[in-house]
XYZ file of C-alpha atoms in Angstrom:
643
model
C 94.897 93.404 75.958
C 93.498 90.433 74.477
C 89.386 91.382 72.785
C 89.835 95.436 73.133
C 90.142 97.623 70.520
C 92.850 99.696 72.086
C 95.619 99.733 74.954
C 94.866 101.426 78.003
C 97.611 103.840 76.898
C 98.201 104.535 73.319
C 101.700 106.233 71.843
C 100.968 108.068 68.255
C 100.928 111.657 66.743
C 97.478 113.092 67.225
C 95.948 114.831 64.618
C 92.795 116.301 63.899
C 90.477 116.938 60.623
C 88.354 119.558 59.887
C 86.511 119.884 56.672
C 88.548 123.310 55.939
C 91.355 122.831 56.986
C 92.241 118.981 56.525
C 94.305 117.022 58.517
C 96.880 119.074 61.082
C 99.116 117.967 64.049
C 97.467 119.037 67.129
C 99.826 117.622 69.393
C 103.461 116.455 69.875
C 104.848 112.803 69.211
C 104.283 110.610 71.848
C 100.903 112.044 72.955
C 99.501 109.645 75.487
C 95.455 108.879 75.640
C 94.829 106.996 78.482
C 91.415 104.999 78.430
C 89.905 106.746 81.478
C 89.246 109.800 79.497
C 85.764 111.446 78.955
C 83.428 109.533 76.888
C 83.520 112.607 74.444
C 87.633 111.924 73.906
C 86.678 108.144 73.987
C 84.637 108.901 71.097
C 87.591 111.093 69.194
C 90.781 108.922 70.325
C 89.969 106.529 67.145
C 89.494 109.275 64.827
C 93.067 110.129 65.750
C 94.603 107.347 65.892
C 93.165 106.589 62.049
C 94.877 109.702 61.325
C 97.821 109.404 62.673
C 99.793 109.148 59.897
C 99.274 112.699 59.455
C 101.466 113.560 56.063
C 100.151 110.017 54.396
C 96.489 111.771 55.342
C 97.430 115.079 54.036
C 98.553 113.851 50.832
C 95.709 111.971 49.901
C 92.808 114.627 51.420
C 91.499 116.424 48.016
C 90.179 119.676 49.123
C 89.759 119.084 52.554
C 87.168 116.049 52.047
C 87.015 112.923 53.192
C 87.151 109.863 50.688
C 84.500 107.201 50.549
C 86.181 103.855 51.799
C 87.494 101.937 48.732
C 87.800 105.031 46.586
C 91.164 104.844 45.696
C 92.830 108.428 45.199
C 94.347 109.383 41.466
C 97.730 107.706 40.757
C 99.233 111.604 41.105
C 98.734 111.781 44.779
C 100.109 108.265 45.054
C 102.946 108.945 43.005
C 104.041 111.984 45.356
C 103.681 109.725 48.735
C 106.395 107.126 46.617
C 108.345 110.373 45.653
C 109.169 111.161 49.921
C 110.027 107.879 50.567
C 113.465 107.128 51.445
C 115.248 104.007 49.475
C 114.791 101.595 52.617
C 111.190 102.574 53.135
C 110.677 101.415 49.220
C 112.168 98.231 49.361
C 110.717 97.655 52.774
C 107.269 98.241 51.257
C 107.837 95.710 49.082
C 107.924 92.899 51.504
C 105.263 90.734 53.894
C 106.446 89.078 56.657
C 105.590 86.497 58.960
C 105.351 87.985 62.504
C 105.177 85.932 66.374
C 103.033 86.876 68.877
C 99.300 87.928 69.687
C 100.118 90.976 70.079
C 101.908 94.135 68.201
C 103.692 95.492 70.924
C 103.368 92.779 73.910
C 103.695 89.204 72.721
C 104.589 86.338 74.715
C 108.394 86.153 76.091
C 108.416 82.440 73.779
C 107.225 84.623 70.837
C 109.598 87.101 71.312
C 111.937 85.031 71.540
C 110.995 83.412 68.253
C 111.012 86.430 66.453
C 114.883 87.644 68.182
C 116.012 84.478 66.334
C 114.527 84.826 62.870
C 114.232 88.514 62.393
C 116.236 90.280 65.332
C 113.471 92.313 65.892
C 111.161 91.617 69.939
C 107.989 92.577 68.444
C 105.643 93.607 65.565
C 106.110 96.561 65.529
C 109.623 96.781 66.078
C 109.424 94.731 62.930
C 107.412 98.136 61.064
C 110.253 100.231 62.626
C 113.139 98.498 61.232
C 112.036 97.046 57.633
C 108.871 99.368 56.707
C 107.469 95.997 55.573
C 104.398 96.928 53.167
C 102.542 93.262 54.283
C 102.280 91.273 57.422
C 100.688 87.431 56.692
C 98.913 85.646 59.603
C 99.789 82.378 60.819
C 98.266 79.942 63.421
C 101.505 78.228 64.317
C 102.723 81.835 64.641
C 100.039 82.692 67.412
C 98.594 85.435 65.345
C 95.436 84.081 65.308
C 93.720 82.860 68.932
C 90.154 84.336 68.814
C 88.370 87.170 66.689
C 89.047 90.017 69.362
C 92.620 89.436 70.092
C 93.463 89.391 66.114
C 91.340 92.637 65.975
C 93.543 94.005 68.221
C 96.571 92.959 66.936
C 95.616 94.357 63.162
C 95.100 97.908 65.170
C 97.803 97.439 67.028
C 100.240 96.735 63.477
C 98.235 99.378 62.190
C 98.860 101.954 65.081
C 102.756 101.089 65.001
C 103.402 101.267 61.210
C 101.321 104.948 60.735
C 102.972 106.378 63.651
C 106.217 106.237 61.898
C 107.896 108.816 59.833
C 105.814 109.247 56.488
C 104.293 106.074 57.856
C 101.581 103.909 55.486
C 98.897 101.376 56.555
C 100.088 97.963 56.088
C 98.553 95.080 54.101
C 97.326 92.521 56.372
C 96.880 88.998 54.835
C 96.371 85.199 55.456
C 95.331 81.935 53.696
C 92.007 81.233 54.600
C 91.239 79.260 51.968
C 88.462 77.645 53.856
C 88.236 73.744 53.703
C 91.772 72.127 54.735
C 93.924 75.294 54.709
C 92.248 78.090 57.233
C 94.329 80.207 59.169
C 91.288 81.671 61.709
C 88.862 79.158 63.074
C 86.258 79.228 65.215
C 84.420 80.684 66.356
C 84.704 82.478 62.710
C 82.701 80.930 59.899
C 84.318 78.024 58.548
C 82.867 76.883 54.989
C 83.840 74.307 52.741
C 86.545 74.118 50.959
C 87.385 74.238 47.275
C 86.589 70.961 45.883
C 83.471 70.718 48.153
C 82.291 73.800 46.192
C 83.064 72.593 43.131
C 80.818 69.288 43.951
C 78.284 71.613 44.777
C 78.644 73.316 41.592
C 76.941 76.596 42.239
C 78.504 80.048 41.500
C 76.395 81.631 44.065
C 77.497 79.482 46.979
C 81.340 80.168 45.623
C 80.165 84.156 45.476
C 78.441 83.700 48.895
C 81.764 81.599 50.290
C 83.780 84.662 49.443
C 81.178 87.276 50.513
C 81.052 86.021 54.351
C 84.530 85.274 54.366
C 85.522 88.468 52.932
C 83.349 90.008 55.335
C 84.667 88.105 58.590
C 88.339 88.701 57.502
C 87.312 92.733 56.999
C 86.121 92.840 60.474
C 88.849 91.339 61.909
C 91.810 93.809 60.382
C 92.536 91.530 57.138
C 92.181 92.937 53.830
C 94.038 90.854 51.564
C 93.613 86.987 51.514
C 95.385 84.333 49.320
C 92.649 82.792 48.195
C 91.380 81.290 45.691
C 93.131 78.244 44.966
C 92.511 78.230 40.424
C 94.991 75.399 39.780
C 92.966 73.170 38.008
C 93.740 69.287 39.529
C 94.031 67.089 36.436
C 96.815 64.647 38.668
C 94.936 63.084 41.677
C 98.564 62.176 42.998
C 99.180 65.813 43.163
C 100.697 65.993 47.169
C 100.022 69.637 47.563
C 96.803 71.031 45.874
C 94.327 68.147 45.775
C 91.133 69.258 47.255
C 92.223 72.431 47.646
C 91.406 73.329 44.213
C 87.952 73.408 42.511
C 88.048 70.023 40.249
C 89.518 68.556 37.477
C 87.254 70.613 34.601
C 89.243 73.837 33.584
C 85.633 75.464 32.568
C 84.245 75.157 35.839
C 87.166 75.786 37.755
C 87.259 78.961 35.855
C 83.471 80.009 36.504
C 83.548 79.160 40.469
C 86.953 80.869 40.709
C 85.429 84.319 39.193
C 82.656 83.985 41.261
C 84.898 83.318 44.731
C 86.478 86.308 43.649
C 83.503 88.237 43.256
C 82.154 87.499 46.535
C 85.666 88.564 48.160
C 85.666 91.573 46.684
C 82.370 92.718 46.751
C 82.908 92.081 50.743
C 86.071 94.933 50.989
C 88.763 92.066 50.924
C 91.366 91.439 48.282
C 91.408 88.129 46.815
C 94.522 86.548 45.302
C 94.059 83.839 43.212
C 97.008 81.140 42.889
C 99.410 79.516 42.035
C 100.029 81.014 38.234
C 101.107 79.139 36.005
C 99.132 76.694 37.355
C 100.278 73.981 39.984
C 97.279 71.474 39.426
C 99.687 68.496 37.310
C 102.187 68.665 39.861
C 104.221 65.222 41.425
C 106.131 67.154 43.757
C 105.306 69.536 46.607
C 107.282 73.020 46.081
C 107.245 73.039 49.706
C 109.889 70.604 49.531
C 111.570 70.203 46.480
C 110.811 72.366 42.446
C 108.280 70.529 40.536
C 108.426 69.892 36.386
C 104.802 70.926 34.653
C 105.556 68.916 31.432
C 101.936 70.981 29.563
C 103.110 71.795 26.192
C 102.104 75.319 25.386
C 98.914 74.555 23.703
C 97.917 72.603 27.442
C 98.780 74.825 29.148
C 96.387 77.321 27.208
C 93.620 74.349 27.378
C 94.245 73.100 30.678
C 95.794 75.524 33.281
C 94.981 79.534 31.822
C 91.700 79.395 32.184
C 90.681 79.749 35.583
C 93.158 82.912 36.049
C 91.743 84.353 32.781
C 88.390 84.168 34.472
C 90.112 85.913 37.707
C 91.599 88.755 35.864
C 88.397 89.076 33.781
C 86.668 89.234 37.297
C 88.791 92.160 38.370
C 91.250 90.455 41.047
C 93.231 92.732 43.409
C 96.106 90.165 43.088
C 97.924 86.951 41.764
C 100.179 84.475 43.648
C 103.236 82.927 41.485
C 104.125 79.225 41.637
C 107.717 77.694 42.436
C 107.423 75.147 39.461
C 109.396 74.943 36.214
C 107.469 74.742 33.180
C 109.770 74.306 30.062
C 107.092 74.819 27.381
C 106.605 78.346 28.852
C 110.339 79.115 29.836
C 113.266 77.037 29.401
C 115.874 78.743 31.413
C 115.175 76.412 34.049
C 113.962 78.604 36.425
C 110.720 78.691 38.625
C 107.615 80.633 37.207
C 108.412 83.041 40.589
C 111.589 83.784 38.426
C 110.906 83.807 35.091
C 110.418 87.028 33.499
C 109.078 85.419 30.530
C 106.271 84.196 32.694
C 105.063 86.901 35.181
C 106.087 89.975 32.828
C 106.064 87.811 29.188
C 102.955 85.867 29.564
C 101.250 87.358 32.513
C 101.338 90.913 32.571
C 101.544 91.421 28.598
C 99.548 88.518 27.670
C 96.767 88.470 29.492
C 97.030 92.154 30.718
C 97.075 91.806 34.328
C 98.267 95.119 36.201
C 97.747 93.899 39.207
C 99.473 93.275 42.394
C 101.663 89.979 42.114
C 102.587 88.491 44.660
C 105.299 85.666 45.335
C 104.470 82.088 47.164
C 106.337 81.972 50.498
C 110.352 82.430 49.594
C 110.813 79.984 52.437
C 109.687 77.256 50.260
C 112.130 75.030 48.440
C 110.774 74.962 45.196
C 112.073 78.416 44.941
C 115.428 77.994 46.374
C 116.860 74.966 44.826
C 118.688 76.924 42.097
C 119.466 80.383 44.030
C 120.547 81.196 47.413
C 117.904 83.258 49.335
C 120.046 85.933 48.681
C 119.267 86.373 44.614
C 116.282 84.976 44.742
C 114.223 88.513 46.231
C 116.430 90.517 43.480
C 115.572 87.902 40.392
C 111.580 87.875 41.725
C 111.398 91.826 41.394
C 113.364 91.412 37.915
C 110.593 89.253 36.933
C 108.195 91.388 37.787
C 106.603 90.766 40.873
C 105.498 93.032 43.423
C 105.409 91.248 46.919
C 108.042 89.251 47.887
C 106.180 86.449 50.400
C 107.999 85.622 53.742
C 111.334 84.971 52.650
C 113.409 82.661 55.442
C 115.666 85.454 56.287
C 114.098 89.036 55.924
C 117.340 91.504 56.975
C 119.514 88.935 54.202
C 116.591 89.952 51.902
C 116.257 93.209 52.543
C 119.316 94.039 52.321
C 120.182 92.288 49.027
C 117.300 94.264 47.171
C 118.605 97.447 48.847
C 122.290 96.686 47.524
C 120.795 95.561 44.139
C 119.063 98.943 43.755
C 122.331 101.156 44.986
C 124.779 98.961 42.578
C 122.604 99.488 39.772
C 121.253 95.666 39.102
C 117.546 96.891 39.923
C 116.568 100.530 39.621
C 114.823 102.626 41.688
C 112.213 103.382 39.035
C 111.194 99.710 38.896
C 110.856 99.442 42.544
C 108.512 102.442 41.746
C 106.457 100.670 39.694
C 105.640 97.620 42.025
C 105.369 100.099 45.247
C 102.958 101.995 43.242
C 100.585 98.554 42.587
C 100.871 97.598 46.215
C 99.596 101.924 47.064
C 96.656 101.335 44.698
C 95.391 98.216 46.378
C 95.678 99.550 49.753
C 93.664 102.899 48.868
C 90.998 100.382 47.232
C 90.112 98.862 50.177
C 89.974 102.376 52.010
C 92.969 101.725 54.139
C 94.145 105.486 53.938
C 90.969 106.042 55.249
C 89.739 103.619 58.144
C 92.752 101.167 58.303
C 91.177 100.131 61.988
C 88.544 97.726 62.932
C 86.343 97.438 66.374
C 84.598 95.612 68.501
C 81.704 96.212 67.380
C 83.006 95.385 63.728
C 84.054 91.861 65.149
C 80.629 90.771 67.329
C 78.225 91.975 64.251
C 79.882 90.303 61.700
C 82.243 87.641 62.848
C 80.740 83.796 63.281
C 77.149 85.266 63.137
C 74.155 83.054 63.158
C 73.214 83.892 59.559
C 76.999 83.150 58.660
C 76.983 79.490 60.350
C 73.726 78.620 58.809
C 74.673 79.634 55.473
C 78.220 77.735 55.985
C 75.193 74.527 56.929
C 73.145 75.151 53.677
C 76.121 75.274 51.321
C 77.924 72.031 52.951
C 74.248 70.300 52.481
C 75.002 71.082 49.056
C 78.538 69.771 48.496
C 78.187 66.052 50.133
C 78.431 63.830 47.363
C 77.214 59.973 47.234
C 79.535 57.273 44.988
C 78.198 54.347 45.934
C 74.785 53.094 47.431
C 74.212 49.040 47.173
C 70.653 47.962 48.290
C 69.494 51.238 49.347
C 71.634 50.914 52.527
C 71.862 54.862 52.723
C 69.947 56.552 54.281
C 70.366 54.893 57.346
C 67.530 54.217 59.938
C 66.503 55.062 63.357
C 64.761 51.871 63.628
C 67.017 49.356 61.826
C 70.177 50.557 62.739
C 69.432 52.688 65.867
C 73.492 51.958 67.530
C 76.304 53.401 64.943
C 79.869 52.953 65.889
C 82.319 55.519 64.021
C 85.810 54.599 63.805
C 87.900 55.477 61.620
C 91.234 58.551 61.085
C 91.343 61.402 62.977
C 93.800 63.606 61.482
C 94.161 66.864 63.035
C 92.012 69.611 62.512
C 92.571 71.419 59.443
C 91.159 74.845 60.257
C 90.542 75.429 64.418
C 87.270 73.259 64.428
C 86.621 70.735 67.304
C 86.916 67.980 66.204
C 88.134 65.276 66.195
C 85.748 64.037 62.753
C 84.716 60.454 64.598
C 83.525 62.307 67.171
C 81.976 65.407 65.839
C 80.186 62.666 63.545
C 78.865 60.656 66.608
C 77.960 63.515 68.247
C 75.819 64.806 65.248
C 74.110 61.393 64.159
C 73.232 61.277 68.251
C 71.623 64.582 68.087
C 69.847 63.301 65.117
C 68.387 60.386 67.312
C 70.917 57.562 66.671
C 73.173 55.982 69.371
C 76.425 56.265 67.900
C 79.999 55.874 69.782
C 83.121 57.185 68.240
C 86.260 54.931 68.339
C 89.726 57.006 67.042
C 91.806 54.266 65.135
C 94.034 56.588 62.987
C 95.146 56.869 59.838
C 97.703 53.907 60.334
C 95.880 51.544 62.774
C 97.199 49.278 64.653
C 96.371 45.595 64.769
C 95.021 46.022 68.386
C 92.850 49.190 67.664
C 92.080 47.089 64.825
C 90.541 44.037 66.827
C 89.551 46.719 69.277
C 87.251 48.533 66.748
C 86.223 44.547 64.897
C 85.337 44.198 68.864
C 82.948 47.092 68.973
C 81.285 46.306 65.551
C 79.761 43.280 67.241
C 77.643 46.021 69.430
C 76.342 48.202 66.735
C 74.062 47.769 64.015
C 76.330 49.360 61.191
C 79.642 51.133 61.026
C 80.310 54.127 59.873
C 84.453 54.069 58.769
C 85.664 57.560 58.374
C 88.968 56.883 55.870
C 91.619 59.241 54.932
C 93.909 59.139 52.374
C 93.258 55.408 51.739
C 95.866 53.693 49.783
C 96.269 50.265 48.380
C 98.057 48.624 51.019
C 97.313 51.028 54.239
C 95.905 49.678 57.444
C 93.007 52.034 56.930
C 91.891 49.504 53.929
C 92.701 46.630 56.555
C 90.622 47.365 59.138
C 87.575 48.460 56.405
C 88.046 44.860 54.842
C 87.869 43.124 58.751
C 84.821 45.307 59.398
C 82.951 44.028 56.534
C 84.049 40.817 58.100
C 81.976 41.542 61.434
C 78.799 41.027 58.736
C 77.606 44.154 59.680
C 76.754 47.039 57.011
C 79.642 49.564 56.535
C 79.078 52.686 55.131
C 82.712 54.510 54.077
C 82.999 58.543 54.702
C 85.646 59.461 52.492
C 86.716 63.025 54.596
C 89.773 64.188 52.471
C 90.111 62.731 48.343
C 87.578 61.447 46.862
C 90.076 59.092 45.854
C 89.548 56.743 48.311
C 86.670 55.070 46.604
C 88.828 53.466 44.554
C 90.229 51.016 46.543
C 86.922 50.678 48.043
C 85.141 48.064 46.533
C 82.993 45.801 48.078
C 81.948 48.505 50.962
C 78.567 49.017 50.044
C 78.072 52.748 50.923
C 81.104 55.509 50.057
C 80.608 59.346 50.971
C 83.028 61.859 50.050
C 82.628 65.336 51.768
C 86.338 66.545 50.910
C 87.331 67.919 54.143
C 87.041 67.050 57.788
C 85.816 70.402 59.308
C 82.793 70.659 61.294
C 80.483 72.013 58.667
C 81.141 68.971 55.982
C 81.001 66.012 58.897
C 77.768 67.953 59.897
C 76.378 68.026 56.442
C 77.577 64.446 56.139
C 75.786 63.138 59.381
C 72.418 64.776 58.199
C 72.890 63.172 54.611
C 73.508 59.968 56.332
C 70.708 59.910 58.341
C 68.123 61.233 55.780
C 67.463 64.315 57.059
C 69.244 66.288 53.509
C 69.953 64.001 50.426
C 72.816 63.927 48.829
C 73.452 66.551 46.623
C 77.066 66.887 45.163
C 78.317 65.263 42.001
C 82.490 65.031 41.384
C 84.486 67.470 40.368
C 87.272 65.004 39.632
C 87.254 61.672 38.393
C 88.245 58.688 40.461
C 90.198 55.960 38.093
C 90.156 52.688 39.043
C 92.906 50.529 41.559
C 93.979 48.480 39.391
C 94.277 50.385 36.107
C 94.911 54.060 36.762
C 93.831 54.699 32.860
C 90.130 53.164 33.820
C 87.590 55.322 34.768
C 85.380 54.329 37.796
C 83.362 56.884 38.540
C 83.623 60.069 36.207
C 83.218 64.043 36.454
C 79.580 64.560 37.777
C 78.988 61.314 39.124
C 76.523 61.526 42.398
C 74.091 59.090 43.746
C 70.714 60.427 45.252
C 68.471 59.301 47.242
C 65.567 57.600 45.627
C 61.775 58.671 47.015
């Protein structure tokens, strides 16, 4: 039922409101409303169906009114929904899982089968029948996500399944759309740049507009909670995890773009979640794969990585994501901030006063299970003091530990309590007791809207940043360089766009009246695509090299050094770190638009070819090649475009 709103035949408890009366059962469980009713009943069935947790309703009607969305109800009315839960319900509540399929009830037999083999459970909602999870997070490579109707109809459809339950609660939706190179939903959604690009733009109101349509967008399509924004601050450009994904290297305006991010989010109906606290911006290792050492004494770690999530608590954020990295100076047991009660209760919630939701990074990570098996590692999270426990690799093992840690008296109820009652306040904010569906409508108003795409164009504009500009090559011309080739990597797309980047860039400097031909060489090319590409340099009258990544001895660098053989004028579009303009030299033009998505190769192509300037200035410095303490081009360095 890919695009519609509802199945042609819908299984809930129908109930009814009535100003006087409040909610009441009007008909049996397992009520069936087939679509080919009368358009009056068409008109009703979604009424119902929001309702159809009828005793969750109930509870939270005062007096027979209805609530304004986002008005959350008084913590007494919320305390008496925890109060009828059962003991599995709680802990259930306290997890988000990853979930296979399209669709809540009717996923694909390879998606079923995927889910059999890691949770036991066919479908979705099967998976809200079993666990009561509290949180389900969208993934691409889980087929959550193919186009804005079908994951409309698959947040109804997790909706419709988890309130038609016993005492049953709306569920948390969530994702990383992050926006830049780590974006769940693509197009035909908005896609905007991503941190770093905003934090070479500079401007808080782009970061509050970034979150506003994104917020917005996510709303409409079912998903109220997103793990975003990134507020490490990246003072390591060898970090292999964060990178551009976080503002810059300048803790002050890391901090002011992050608030504002937030703001936008939030102002939009969505909660944000900034991450990765304690900070994961001086990091060597990827806690994907392995527990990274942050070696900030205390007084650093105050200078250097609080900051930003200051400014995000300060800001009012619905939520905070913990990292899997050990950082002595703050906790010397060894364990990962996810773990340490010293952190997330010590430092965090009594330090800086958060009362927030917290939420763990994904359990499935390594950084997080080097020390512990994935059995303690749910029970010494919630000890800690989180509240969400993130996609751990095996939910029933998980489930099932917390459960036993409860009923042998190593966790107590009461504490669950106190993390079930966060997660109930967030959920009321953003008016899912209310309206926890979305529509059709919802999705083709607001959803990849021609205001949206053209603000996503003005704020890219804004973020493509010029390091180096010898003789006034840039901006290029129509009439003495009318044929571009554009070689260069082609990694895949970060985020759903079309890509590939050579191509989307030829396209665009065509449409701007250049001839330009793409020519994919990779990010390791070979000597034949090498000599291939030196070939087709001969033709044009400059080259455009799209590098990513570039290190001192890749064949990326090769094939730049045999194209400024050819003679011809080479003009270097860094699409991921800025980084790459280090090893550089002798190129005598160097972009960096810090992502590869459509909107920044756009933006790039128009600052190429004159028609914007270049506007962005680093938010990082780039050291030199050969002596990693030598600056080459510092924080706020940006070339423009002289009259």
């Amino acid at each position: 039922m890919t695009g519609e709103n509802f199945p042609d035949t819908a299984v809930f408890s129908e109930v009814s409101f009535t100003p006087s009366r409040g909610l009441q059962r009007i008909t049996p469980e397992g009520a069936h409303v087939p679509r080919s009713r009368t358009s009056r009943t068409a008109q009703t069935s979604r009424r119902t169906l929001l309702a159809a947790g009828a005793g969750v309703g109930a509870a939270l009607a005062a007096g027979g009114t209805a609530r304004a969305a986002g008005r959350a109800p008084d913590d007494r009315r919320l305390r008496a929904l925890v109060s009828r839960m059962t003991l599995q319900e709680k802990v259930g509540q306290l997890f988000v899982m990853r979930v296979y399929g399209h669709s809540a009830t009717d996923p694909d037999p390879a998606d079923v089968d995927a889910n059999l083999r890691e949770t036991g459970v066919r479908t979705a909602a099967e998976l809200l029948a079993r666990y009561r999870v509290g949180g389900i997070i969208y993934f691409t490579w889980a087929h959550n996500t193919r186009d804005p109707h079908q994951i409309a109809e698959l947040s109804n459809g997790i909706q419709r399944a988890s309130l038609s339950l016993p005492r049953g609660l709306p569920v948390l939706v969530s994702t990383d759309q992050e926006h830049g190179i780590v974006a769940r939903v693509g197009a035909p959604a908005t896609l905007l740049p991503g941190a770093m690009a905003i934090g070479a733009g500079g401007s808080r109101s782009d970061a509050r507009e970034l979150g506003r349509i994104a917020g917005a967008e996510l709303r409409a399509l079912g998903i109220r909670q997103d793990y975003a924004p990134v507020a490490d601050v990246n003072v390591n450009p060898a970090n292999p995890v964060i990178g551009v994904r976080s503002f810059g290297s300048e803790p002050r305006s890391v901090a002011e773009l992050v608030a504002a991010e937030v703001t936008g989010y939030q102002r939009a109906g969505v909660a944000a979640c900034a991450k990765h606290f304690p900070g994961h911006g001086d990091t060597a290792t990827d806690s994907h794969t392995g527990l990274p050492v942050i070696t900030h004494s205390r007084a650093e770690w105050e200078e250097l990585d609080a900051p930003p999530f200051r400014a995000a608590i300060e800001a009012g954020i619905d939520s905070l994501m913990t990292a899997h990295l050990m950082v002595p100076a703050l906790d010397g047991s060894g364990d990962p901030a996810t773990l340490s009660r010293p952190i997330v209760t010590g430092i965090l919630r009594e330090e800086l006063g958060y009362d927030g939701v917290v939420v763990t990074d994904s359990l499935a990570m390594e950084g997080v299970r080097t020390k512990y098996g994935d059995e303690r590692v749910p029970v010494l999270a919630l000890k800690a003091g989180v509240d969400q426990l993130l996609n751990p690799p095996d939910l029933d093992l998980a489930w099932n530990a917390v459960l036993s840690a409860v009923r042998d008296g190593e966790l107590t109820e009461s504490r669950l309590d106190e993390s079930i009652l966060r997660v109930l306040r967030l959920k009321a904010k953003l008016g899912l007791f209310e309206d926890a569906y979305t529509t059709r409508k919802d999705v083709d108003r607001t959803v990849g809207t021609r205001g949206h795409l053209a603000a996503a164009d003005r704020i890219a504009e804004r973020t493509t940043t010029l390091l180096v500009n010898e003789d006034r090559l840039l901006p290029l011309s129509r009439r003495r360089t009318p044929r571009l080739l554009v070689v260069g990597a082609d990694p895949a797309s970060p985020s759903g766009t079309t890509g590939p980047p050579t191509t989307v860039l030829a396209e665009a400097l065509t449409e701007l009246g250049f001839t330009a031909t793409a020519l994919s060489t990779g990010t390791a090319p070979s000597a034949a695509l090498t000599g291939q590409a030196v070939a087709a340099a001969g033709e044009a009258d400059a080259v455009v090299a799209v590098t990513y990544n570039v290190t001192a001895g890749s064949a990326q660098l090769a094939l730049v050094r045999r194209l400024l053989e050819t003679g011809r004028p080479v003009v270097a579009l860094a699409v991921r770190d800025p980084y790459d303009a280090a090893h550089l030299d002798g190129v005598p033009a160097v972009l960096a638009t810090y992502s590869w998505t459509d909107v920044e190769v756009r933006a790039a192509a128009r600052v190429l070819a004159g028609r914007a300037g270049p506007r962005g200035r680093l938010p990082v410095p780039v050291a030199r090649a050969d002596d990693p303490t030598a600056v080459l081009h510092p924080v706020g360095h940006g070339l423009r475009y002289r009259a």
